[in-house]
Amino acid sequence: MGDEDSLRRQLAEFKDAGVRTLLVNPMAATPADRVEHVGRLAGLLAETP
Amino acid sequence: MKLGMIIDYAGGFDESVELIQAYEQVGLEMVAIPEAYSFDAVSQLGFVAAKTEKVELMSAILQVYSRTPALTAMTAAGLDFVSGGRFTLGLGASGPQVVEGFHGIKYDAPLGRTREAVEICRKVWRREPLDHDGTYYRMPLTKEHGGSGLGKPLKLINHPLRPDIPVSIAALGLKNVELVAEISQGWQPLFFHPLKAQQAWGESLAAGFAKRDASLGELDIQLQVSFHVGEPSPDVIATVRNQLALYIGGMGARDKNFYNQLACRYGYESEAKDIQDLYLSGN
């Protein structure tokens, strides 16, 4: 949880720990919001070195 | 990293597929469908397989006790076929509350049963005549072990799309994680902490990897995680807090709560005890 910089750091920690698949649960109120959150996370994942 | 999602088993199948298709548009690559004491996961996996083309599918998880290993193998081969080779067999031992409470089956030897179940599945997928003389499963069942003596070592009638369907095992305990590192392509650890995982499971993983067949490839750690982009609202924090309290406080008997034990291995002994005391006292 947190802003995009915080999420980038957490994603990098997961990757460094050997995580290869994230099974995510977006904490958002509506289905449309959940889809939007997943899209934003996909974008951050694509940026994770 | 691959982006996947656990699909809520409380939702309708049509609604789930509509959402999965929307998630796919924004980058989702895998959906995992749980099975507790809900609708069975297989029905929904088959439904999703028929309605999608690209997204990978995984059970999260099928319980080792609730199906015979041969039926688990048949089911996985069928789901892999109907999905065009997109299925991963997620397996787990579950716990005595569900296995004994809902299925009425003694919860014994989860490690041994899991190991043998995976061995049997792989034999079935390779279409070997099923001749397995294990400690917990015997096929054919001989007269010596209570059978009629008429059983024959049969091989799967159909040709599986893939003889090496990936297996992913849910595990938290030290010996179970060692088994995962030895025999499984994937690992589904709940509450995996990237900075404390070595502290909790480092020795188990190393022991398992030392016996691992290289053909299994690198272990695919498949982590379930709740997330929120931006500052979480009090409602979001409360939802996560309540989920943690349920697992650490109330999932399993006091001395058989695997999640509480994991929190202790992470170094949160005092907090884990407080959560369990409060939960079990009804707070």
mmCIF file of C-alpha atoms in Angstrom:
data_model
loop_
_atom_site.group_PDB
_atom_site.id
_atom_site.type_symbol
_atom_site.label_atom_id
_atom_site.label_comp_id
_atom_site.label_asym_id
_atom_site.label_seq_id
_atom_site.Cartn_x
_atom_site.Cartn_y
_atom_site.Cartn_z
ATOM 1 C CA MET A 1 0.000 0.000 0.000
ATOM 2 C CA GLY A 2 1.092 3.542 -0.540
ATOM 3 C CA ASP A 3 2.040 5.905 -3.302
ATOM 4 C CA GLU A 4 3.621 4.709 -6.527
ATOM 5 C CA ASP A 5 7.198 5.154 -5.279
ATOM 6 C CA SER A 6 6.392 3.061 -2.222
ATOM 7 C CA LEU A 7 4.804 0.363 -4.370
ATOM 8 C CA ARG A 8 7.805 0.328 -6.719
ATOM 9 C CA ARG A 9 10.070 -0.253 -3.725
ATOM 10 C CA GLN A 10 7.839 -3.057 -2.434
ATOM 11 C CA LEU A 11 7.706 -4.704 -5.855
ATOM 12 C CA ALA A 12 11.498 -4.602 -6.049
ATOM 13 C CA GLU A 13 11.682 -6.249 -2.608
ATOM 14 C CA PHE A 14 9.368 -9.020 -3.763
ATOM 15 C CA LYS A 15 11.440 -9.566 -6.872
ATOM 16 C CA ASP A 16 14.684 -9.624 -4.893
ATOM 17 C CA ALA A 17 13.144 -12.234 -2.586
ATOM 18 C CA GLY A 18 12.431 -14.520 -5.532
ATOM 19 C CA VAL A 19 8.736 -13.858 -6.029
ATOM 20 C CA ARG A 20 7.836 -14.620 -9.632
ATOM 21 C CA THR A 21 4.056 -14.339 -9.539
ATOM 22 C CA LEU A 22 1.923 -11.829 -7.690
ATOM 23 C CA LEU A 23 -1.656 -12.885 -7.003
ATOM 24 C CA VAL A 24 -3.097 -9.528 -6.157
ATOM 25 C CA ASN A 25 -6.208 -8.405 -4.354
ATOM 26 C CA PRO A 26 -6.913 -4.770 -5.229
ATOM 27 C CA MET A 27 -8.410 -2.987 -2.228
ATOM 28 C CA ALA A 28 -10.895 -0.798 -4.027
ATOM 29 C CA ALA A 29 -14.606 -0.326 -3.605
ATOM 30 C CA THR A 30 -16.050 -0.867 -7.077
ATOM 31 C CA PRO A 31 -15.220 -3.310 -9.871
ATOM 32 C CA ALA A 32 -14.205 -0.406 -12.097
ATOM 33 C CA ASP A 33 -11.865 0.904 -9.396
ATOM 34 C CA ARG A 34 -10.389 -2.571 -8.937
ATOM 35 C CA VAL A 35 -9.667 -2.853 -12.652
ATOM 36 C CA GLU A 36 -8.081 0.594 -12.631
ATOM 37 C CA HIS A 37 -5.875 -0.353 -9.664
ATOM 38 C CA VAL A 38 -4.740 -3.567 -11.361
ATOM 39 C CA GLY A 39 -3.869 -1.602 -14.478
ATOM 40 C CA ARG A 40 -1.785 0.843 -12.461
ATOM 41 C CA LEU A 41 0.001 -2.020 -10.728
ATOM 42 C CA ALA A 42 0.665 -3.703 -14.081
ATOM 43 C CA GLY A 43 2.291 -0.464 -15.205
ATOM 44 C CA LEU A 44 4.485 -0.372 -12.102
ATOM 45 C CA LEU A 45 5.419 -4.024 -12.573
ATOM 46 C CA ALA A 46 6.494 -3.308 -16.129
ATOM 47 C CA GLU A 47 8.812 -0.597 -14.775
ATOM 48 C CA THR A 48 10.315 -2.845 -12.087
ATOM 49 C CA PRO A 49 13.858 -3.701 -13.155
ATOM 50 C CA MET B 1 6.999 -10.911 -12.324
ATOM 51 C CA LYS B 2 3.733 -12.306 -13.567
ATOM 52 C CA LEU B 3 0.548 -10.513 -12.520
ATOM 53 C CA GLY B 4 -2.242 -12.761 -11.310
ATOM 54 C CA MET B 5 -5.308 -12.604 -9.144
ATOM 55 C CA ILE B 6 -7.339 -14.815 -6.854
ATOM 56 C CA ILE B 7 -10.957 -14.832 -7.996
ATOM 57 C CA ASP B 8 -13.571 -14.610 -5.278
ATOM 58 C CA TYR B 9 -15.533 -17.864 -5.044
ATOM 59 C CA ALA B 10 -18.540 -15.970 -3.713
ATOM 60 C CA GLY B 11 -19.227 -14.301 -7.058
ATOM 61 C CA GLY B 12 -21.213 -15.606 -9.994
ATOM 62 C CA PHE B 13 -19.367 -17.357 -12.795
ATOM 63 C CA ASP B 14 -20.559 -14.954 -15.528
ATOM 64 C CA GLU B 15 -19.639 -11.909 -13.444
ATOM 65 C CA SER B 16 -16.215 -13.390 -12.730
ATOM 66 C CA VAL B 17 -15.503 -13.935 -16.408
ATOM 67 C CA GLU B 18 -16.569 -10.386 -17.282
ATOM 68 C CA LEU B 19 -14.158 -9.067 -14.668
ATOM 69 C CA ILE B 20 -11.341 -11.369 -15.771
ATOM 70 C CA GLN B 21 -11.736 -10.139 -19.322
ATOM 71 C CA ALA B 22 -11.535 -6.534 -18.069
ATOM 72 C CA TYR B 23 -8.465 -7.358 -15.970
ATOM 73 C CA GLU B 24 -6.829 -9.033 -18.955
ATOM 74 C CA GLN B 25 -7.194 -5.800 -20.904
ATOM 75 C CA VAL B 26 -5.048 -4.007 -18.310
ATOM 76 C CA GLY B 27 -2.367 -6.672 -17.923
ATOM 77 C CA LEU B 28 -3.632 -9.629 -15.880
ATOM 78 C CA GLU B 29 -1.827 -12.861 -16.839
ATOM 79 C CA MET B 30 -3.141 -15.475 -14.407
ATOM 80 C CA VAL B 31 -6.280 -16.190 -12.412
ATOM 81 C CA ALA B 32 -6.323 -18.528 -9.454
ATOM 82 C CA ILE B 33 -9.548 -19.981 -8.118
ATOM 83 C CA PRO B 34 -9.797 -21.144 -4.513
ATOM 84 C CA GLU B 35 -11.748 -24.035 -3.085
ATOM 85 C CA ALA B 36 -12.553 -24.125 0.584
ATOM 86 C CA TYR B 37 -16.035 -25.454 1.337
ATOM 87 C CA SER B 38 -17.531 -23.419 -1.468
ATOM 88 C CA PHE B 39 -18.651 -24.344 -4.965
ATOM 89 C CA ASP B 40 -15.883 -26.567 -6.260
ATOM 90 C CA ALA B 41 -13.039 -24.758 -8.028
ATOM 91 C CA VAL B 42 -13.056 -27.151 -10.962
ATOM 92 C CA SER B 43 -16.449 -26.048 -12.252
ATOM 93 C CA GLN B 44 -15.413 -22.415 -12.233
ATOM 94 C CA LEU B 45 -11.992 -23.160 -13.745
ATOM 95 C CA GLY B 46 -13.655 -25.037 -16.586
ATOM 96 C CA PHE B 47 -16.129 -22.211 -17.102
ATOM 97 C CA VAL B 48 -13.352 -19.597 -17.171
ATOM 98 C CA ALA B 49 -11.250 -21.769 -19.484
ATOM 99 C CA ALA B 50 -14.095 -21.940 -21.965
ATOM 100 C CA LYS B 51 -14.648 -18.172 -21.894
ATOM 101 C CA THR B 52 -11.044 -16.960 -22.121
ATOM 102 C CA GLU B 53 -8.129 -17.563 -24.463
ATOM 103 C CA LYS B 54 -4.897 -16.314 -22.950
ATOM 104 C CA VAL B 55 -5.030 -15.952 -19.185
ATOM 105 C CA GLU B 56 -3.324 -18.759 -17.238
ATOM 106 C CA LEU B 57 -5.435 -20.713 -14.744
ATOM 107 C CA MET B 58 -4.548 -22.230 -11.403
ATOM 108 C CA SER B 59 -6.386 -23.896 -8.557
ATOM 109 C CA ALA B 60 -5.649 -22.258 -5.231
ATOM 110 C CA ILE B 61 -5.941 -24.879 -4.017
ATOM 111 C CA LEU B 62 -7.476 -28.330 -4.505
ATOM 112 C CA GLN B 63 -7.268 -30.196 -1.215
ATOM 113 C CA VAL B 64 -5.153 -33.343 -1.175
ATOM 114 C CA TYR B 65 -7.679 -35.179 1.005
ATOM 115 C CA SER B 66 -10.936 -34.427 -0.791
ATOM 116 C CA ARG B 67 -10.140 -36.217 -4.053
ATOM 117 C CA THR B 68 -8.196 -39.373 -4.718
ATOM 118 C CA PRO B 69 -4.815 -38.616 -6.307
ATOM 119 C CA ALA B 70 -5.937 -40.321 -9.521
ATOM 120 C CA LEU B 71 -9.045 -38.132 -9.707
ATOM 121 C CA THR B 72 -6.913 -35.062 -9.026
ATOM 122 C CA ALA B 73 -4.656 -36.097 -11.916
ATOM 123 C CA MET B 74 -7.640 -36.743 -14.199
ATOM 124 C CA THR B 75 -9.141 -33.377 -13.272
ATOM 125 C CA ALA B 76 -5.909 -31.490 -13.862
ATOM 126 C CA ALA B 77 -5.407 -33.208 -17.214
ATOM 127 C CA GLY B 78 -8.954 -32.306 -18.188
ATOM 128 C CA LEU B 79 -8.567 -28.676 -17.163
ATOM 129 C CA ASP B 80 -5.254 -28.439 -18.977
ATOM 130 C CA PHE B 81 -6.912 -29.877 -22.071
ATOM 131 C CA VAL B 82 -9.976 -27.644 -22.006
ATOM 132 C CA SER B 83 -7.802 -24.566 -21.416
ATOM 133 C CA GLY B 84 -5.332 -25.366 -24.165
ATOM 134 C CA GLY B 85 -2.396 -25.930 -21.804
ATOM 135 C CA ARG B 86 -3.011 -22.993 -19.462
ATOM 136 C CA PHE B 87 -3.580 -24.860 -16.191
ATOM 137 C CA THR B 88 -1.423 -25.194 -13.098
ATOM 138 C CA LEU B 89 -2.498 -27.698 -10.455
ATOM 139 C CA GLY B 90 -2.487 -25.903 -7.124
ATOM 140 C CA LEU B 91 -2.572 -28.443 -4.303
ATOM 141 C CA GLY B 92 -2.639 -28.117 -0.562
ATOM 142 C CA ALA B 93 -3.320 -30.066 2.581
ATOM 143 C CA SER B 94 -5.825 -27.529 3.944
ATOM 144 C CA GLY B 95 -6.377 -28.191 7.652
ATOM 145 C CA PRO B 96 -8.282 -30.447 10.033
ATOM 146 C CA GLN B 97 -11.130 -27.970 10.480
ATOM 147 C CA VAL B 98 -12.158 -28.373 6.841
ATOM 148 C CA VAL B 99 -10.846 -31.868 6.071
ATOM 149 C CA GLU B 100 -12.305 -33.511 9.159
ATOM 150 C CA GLY B 101 -15.121 -31.004 9.654
ATOM 151 C CA PHE B 102 -16.531 -30.875 6.127
ATOM 152 C CA HIS B 103 -15.209 -34.018 4.442
ATOM 153 C CA GLY B 104 -15.137 -36.305 7.470
ATOM 154 C CA ILE B 105 -11.695 -37.603 6.560
ATOM 155 C CA LYS B 106 -8.924 -38.015 9.102
ATOM 156 C CA TYR B 107 -6.298 -35.302 8.700
ATOM 157 C CA ASP B 108 -3.202 -37.445 8.919
ATOM 158 C CA ALA B 109 0.209 -37.331 7.279
ATOM 159 C CA PRO B 110 -0.255 -34.186 5.162
ATOM 160 C CA LEU B 111 3.369 -34.266 4.024
ATOM 161 C CA GLY B 112 3.405 -37.900 3.008
ATOM 162 C CA ARG B 113 0.049 -37.660 1.281
ATOM 163 C CA THR B 114 1.083 -34.555 -0.641
ATOM 164 C CA ARG B 115 4.325 -36.152 -1.808
ATOM 165 C CA GLU B 116 2.579 -39.311 -2.958
ATOM 166 C CA ALA B 117 -0.287 -37.401 -4.585
ATOM 167 C CA VAL B 118 2.165 -35.425 -6.709
ATOM 168 C CA GLU B 119 4.046 -38.612 -7.652
ATOM 169 C CA ILE B 120 0.791 -40.275 -8.686
ATOM 170 C CA CYS B 121 -0.405 -37.271 -10.695
ATOM 171 C CA ARG B 122 2.817 -37.200 -12.665
ATOM 172 C CA LYS B 123 2.619 -40.933 -13.370
ATOM 173 C CA VAL B 124 -0.945 -40.497 -14.639
ATOM 174 C CA TRP B 125 0.009 -37.553 -16.855
ATOM 175 C CA ARG B 126 2.868 -39.595 -18.352
ATOM 176 C CA ARG B 127 0.291 -42.322 -19.064
ATOM 177 C CA GLU B 128 2.215 -44.897 -17.091
ATOM 178 C CA PRO B 129 0.186 -47.878 -15.856
ATOM 179 C CA LEU B 130 -0.683 -46.757 -12.357
ATOM 180 C CA ASP B 131 1.233 -49.031 -10.069
ATOM 181 C CA HIS B 132 1.906 -47.203 -6.844
ATOM 182 C CA ASP B 133 2.818 -48.975 -3.630
ATOM 183 C CA GLY B 134 3.063 -46.081 -1.234
ATOM 184 C CA THR B 135 2.500 -45.627 2.446
ATOM 185 C CA TYR B 136 -0.789 -43.768 2.049
ATOM 186 C CA TYR B 137 -2.010 -44.747 -1.410
ATOM 187 C CA ARG B 138 -1.866 -48.104 -3.159
ATOM 188 C CA MET B 139 -2.937 -48.666 -6.726
ATOM 189 C CA PRO B 140 -3.995 -51.305 -7.525
ATOM 190 C CA LEU B 141 -5.337 -52.108 -4.077
ATOM 191 C CA THR B 142 -4.200 -55.653 -3.444
ATOM 192 C CA LYS B 143 -5.819 -58.415 -1.408
ATOM 193 C CA GLU B 144 -3.038 -57.975 1.105
ATOM 194 C CA HIS B 145 -4.296 -54.438 1.764
ATOM 195 C CA GLY B 146 -8.008 -55.186 1.757
ATOM 196 C CA GLY B 147 -8.833 -55.171 -1.938
ATOM 197 C CA SER B 148 -10.543 -57.888 -3.949
ATOM 198 C CA GLY B 149 -7.410 -58.601 -5.930
ATOM 199 C CA LEU B 150 -9.189 -57.707 -9.164
ATOM 200 C CA GLY B 151 -7.701 -54.235 -9.591
ATOM 201 C CA LYS B 152 -5.403 -53.664 -12.513
ATOM 202 C CA PRO B 153 -2.706 -51.051 -13.086
ATOM 203 C CA LEU B 154 -4.471 -48.789 -15.566
ATOM 204 C CA LYS B 155 -3.168 -45.860 -17.515
ATOM 205 C CA LEU B 156 -5.106 -42.710 -18.375
ATOM 206 C CA ILE B 157 -7.239 -43.328 -21.454
ATOM 207 C CA ASN B 158 -6.756 -39.846 -22.911
ATOM 208 C CA HIS B 159 -3.457 -38.322 -23.949
ATOM 209 C CA PRO B 160 -2.849 -35.267 -21.735
ATOM 210 C CA LEU B 161 -2.023 -32.107 -23.585
ATOM 211 C CA ARG B 162 1.079 -31.792 -21.405
ATOM 212 C CA PRO B 163 2.647 -34.675 -19.465
ATOM 213 C CA ASP B 164 4.325 -32.153 -17.187
ATOM 214 C CA ILE B 165 1.427 -30.018 -15.950
ATOM 215 C CA PRO B 166 2.938 -27.607 -13.418
ATOM 216 C CA VAL B 167 2.236 -28.265 -9.763
ATOM 217 C CA SER B 168 2.070 -25.530 -7.154
ATOM 218 C CA ILE B 169 1.735 -26.340 -3.474
ATOM 219 C CA ALA B 170 0.375 -24.159 -0.686
ATOM 220 C CA ALA B 171 2.648 -24.491 2.318
ATOM 221 C CA LEU B 172 3.681 -22.609 5.431
ATOM 222 C CA GLY B 173 5.208 -25.201 7.760
ATOM 223 C CA LEU B 174 8.935 -25.872 7.734
ATOM 224 C CA LYS B 175 8.774 -29.491 6.562
ATOM 225 C CA ASN B 176 6.063 -28.694 4.049
ATOM 226 C CA VAL B 177 8.110 -25.862 2.555
ATOM 227 C CA GLU B 178 11.102 -28.197 2.322
ATOM 228 C CA LEU B 179 8.885 -30.616 0.384
ATOM 229 C CA VAL B 180 7.752 -27.817 -1.932
ATOM 230 C CA ALA B 181 11.336 -26.820 -2.699
ATOM 231 C CA GLU B 182 12.117 -30.460 -3.486
ATOM 232 C CA ILE B 183 9.199 -31.509 -5.694
ATOM 233 C CA SER B 184 7.049 -28.599 -6.853
ATOM 234 C CA GLN B 185 7.264 -26.091 -9.683
ATOM 235 C CA GLY B 186 5.340 -23.494 -7.694
ATOM 236 C CA TRP B 187 4.815 -22.425 -4.099
ATOM 237 C CA GLN B 188 1.804 -20.580 -2.722
ATOM 238 C CA PRO B 189 2.853 -19.116 0.628
ATOM 239 C CA LEU B 190 0.290 -16.956 2.385
ATOM 240 C CA PHE B 191 1.700 -13.888 4.184
ATOM 241 C CA PHE B 192 5.143 -14.126 2.558
ATOM 242 C CA HIS B 193 7.302 -11.291 3.910
ATOM 243 C CA PRO B 194 10.082 -10.547 1.414
ATOM 244 C CA LEU B 195 12.472 -9.248 4.068
ATOM 245 C CA LYS B 196 11.803 -12.043 6.582
ATOM 246 C CA ALA B 197 11.249 -15.046 4.313
ATOM 247 C CA GLN B 198 14.820 -16.264 4.710
ATOM 248 C CA GLN B 199 14.509 -15.992 8.484
ATOM 249 C CA ALA B 200 11.308 -18.028 8.407
ATOM 250 C CA TRP B 201 12.038 -20.609 5.713
ATOM 251 C CA GLY B 202 15.685 -20.250 4.635
ATOM 252 C CA GLU B 203 16.878 -23.587 6.030
ATOM 253 C CA SER B 204 13.810 -25.445 4.748
ATOM 254 C CA LEU B 205 14.186 -24.029 1.261
ATOM 255 C CA ALA B 206 17.903 -24.855 1.172
ATOM 256 C CA ALA B 207 17.269 -28.435 2.314
ATOM 257 C CA GLY B 208 14.583 -28.909 -0.317
ATOM 258 C CA PHE B 209 16.574 -27.321 -3.118
ATOM 259 C CA ALA B 210 19.456 -29.690 -2.346
ATOM 260 C CA LYS B 211 17.189 -32.600 -3.372
ATOM 261 C CA ARG B 212 15.403 -30.793 -6.213
ATOM 262 C CA ASP B 213 15.371 -32.221 -9.730
ATOM 263 C CA ALA B 214 16.781 -29.553 -12.038
ATOM 264 C CA SER B 215 14.146 -30.345 -14.636
ATOM 265 C CA LEU B 216 11.556 -28.690 -12.365
ATOM 266 C CA GLY B 217 13.185 -25.334 -13.073
ATOM 267 C CA GLU B 218 13.338 -22.417 -10.690
ATOM 268 C CA LEU B 219 10.722 -22.381 -7.924
ATOM 269 C CA ASP B 220 7.857 -20.057 -8.859
ATOM 270 C CA ILE B 221 6.914 -18.239 -5.662
ATOM 271 C CA GLN B 222 3.286 -17.208 -6.124
ATOM 272 C CA LEU B 223 2.493 -14.623 -3.549
ATOM 273 C CA GLN B 224 -0.994 -13.506 -2.547
ATOM 274 C CA VAL B 225 -1.000 -9.839 -1.643
ATOM 275 C CA SER B 226 -3.591 -7.155 -1.040
ATOM 276 C CA PHE B 227 -2.670 -3.783 -2.444
ATOM 277 C CA HIS B 228 -3.924 -0.241 -2.757
ATOM 278 C CA VAL B 229 -2.446 2.484 -4.926
ATOM 279 C CA GLY B 230 -2.343 5.657 -2.867
ATOM 280 C CA GLU B 231 -2.966 6.366 0.791
ATOM 281 C CA PRO B 232 -5.353 3.692 2.067
ATOM 282 C CA SER B 233 -8.592 4.810 3.668
ATOM 283 C CA PRO B 234 -9.489 3.665 7.210
ATOM 284 C CA ASP B 235 -11.904 1.174 5.627
ATOM 285 C CA VAL B 236 -9.120 -0.396 3.555
ATOM 286 C CA ILE B 237 -6.844 -0.631 6.592
ATOM 287 C CA ALA B 238 -9.658 -2.169 8.628
ATOM 288 C CA THR B 239 -10.279 -4.803 5.958
ATOM 289 C CA VAL B 240 -6.633 -5.869 5.920
ATOM 290 C CA ARG B 241 -6.419 -5.756 9.708
ATOM 291 C CA ASN B 242 -9.523 -7.918 10.065
ATOM 292 C CA GLN B 243 -8.163 -10.461 7.601
ATOM 293 C CA LEU B 244 -4.869 -10.686 9.472
ATOM 294 C CA ALA B 245 -6.738 -11.047 12.762
ATOM 295 C CA LEU B 246 -8.853 -13.876 11.348
ATOM 296 C CA TYR B 247 -5.836 -15.836 10.146
ATOM 297 C CA ILE B 248 -3.388 -15.117 12.969
ATOM 298 C CA GLY B 249 -6.044 -15.210 15.667
ATOM 299 C CA GLY B 250 -8.732 -17.582 14.600
ATOM 300 C CA MET B 251 -7.621 -19.922 11.849
ATOM 301 C CA GLY B 252 -7.157 -23.273 13.532
ATOM 302 C CA ALA B 253 -6.925 -24.279 17.145
ATOM 303 C CA ARG B 254 -4.615 -22.323 19.455
ATOM 304 C CA ASP B 255 -1.671 -24.697 19.068
ATOM 305 C CA LYS B 256 -2.450 -25.654 15.446
ATOM 306 C CA ASN B 257 -2.634 -22.211 13.852
ATOM 307 C CA PHE B 258 -0.034 -22.252 11.060
ATOM 308 C CA TYR B 259 -0.420 -18.514 10.413
ATOM 309 C CA ASN B 260 0.154 -17.647 14.033
ATOM 310 C CA GLN B 261 3.256 -19.851 14.021
ATOM 311 C CA LEU B 262 4.512 -18.031 10.920
ATOM 312 C CA ALA B 263 4.000 -14.629 12.569
ATOM 313 C CA CYS B 264 6.131 -15.917 15.452
ATOM 314 C CA ARG B 265 8.862 -17.079 13.062
ATOM 315 C CA TYR B 266 8.821 -13.582 11.565
ATOM 316 C CA GLY B 267 9.645 -12.283 15.041
ATOM 317 C CA TYR B 268 6.195 -11.068 16.086
ATOM 318 C CA GLU B 269 5.629 -13.524 18.967
ATOM 319 C CA SER B 270 4.120 -10.997 21.340
ATOM 320 C CA GLU B 271 1.812 -9.473 18.725
ATOM 321 C CA ALA B 272 0.730 -12.915 17.513
ATOM 322 C CA LYS B 273 -0.146 -13.987 21.053
ATOM 323 C CA ASP B 274 -2.115 -10.791 21.689
ATOM 324 C CA ILE B 275 -4.072 -11.177 18.437
ATOM 325 C CA GLN B 276 -4.885 -14.808 19.190
ATOM 326 C CA ASP B 277 -5.898 -14.058 22.793
ATOM 327 C CA LEU B 278 -8.194 -11.255 21.662
ATOM 328 C CA TYR B 279 -9.668 -13.228 18.777
ATOM 329 C CA LEU B 280 -10.351 -16.387 20.750
ATOM 330 C CA SER B 281 -11.902 -14.400 23.594
ATOM 331 C CA GLY B 282 -14.414 -12.960 21.150
ATOM 332 C CA ASN B 283 -13.027 -9.441 20.673
#
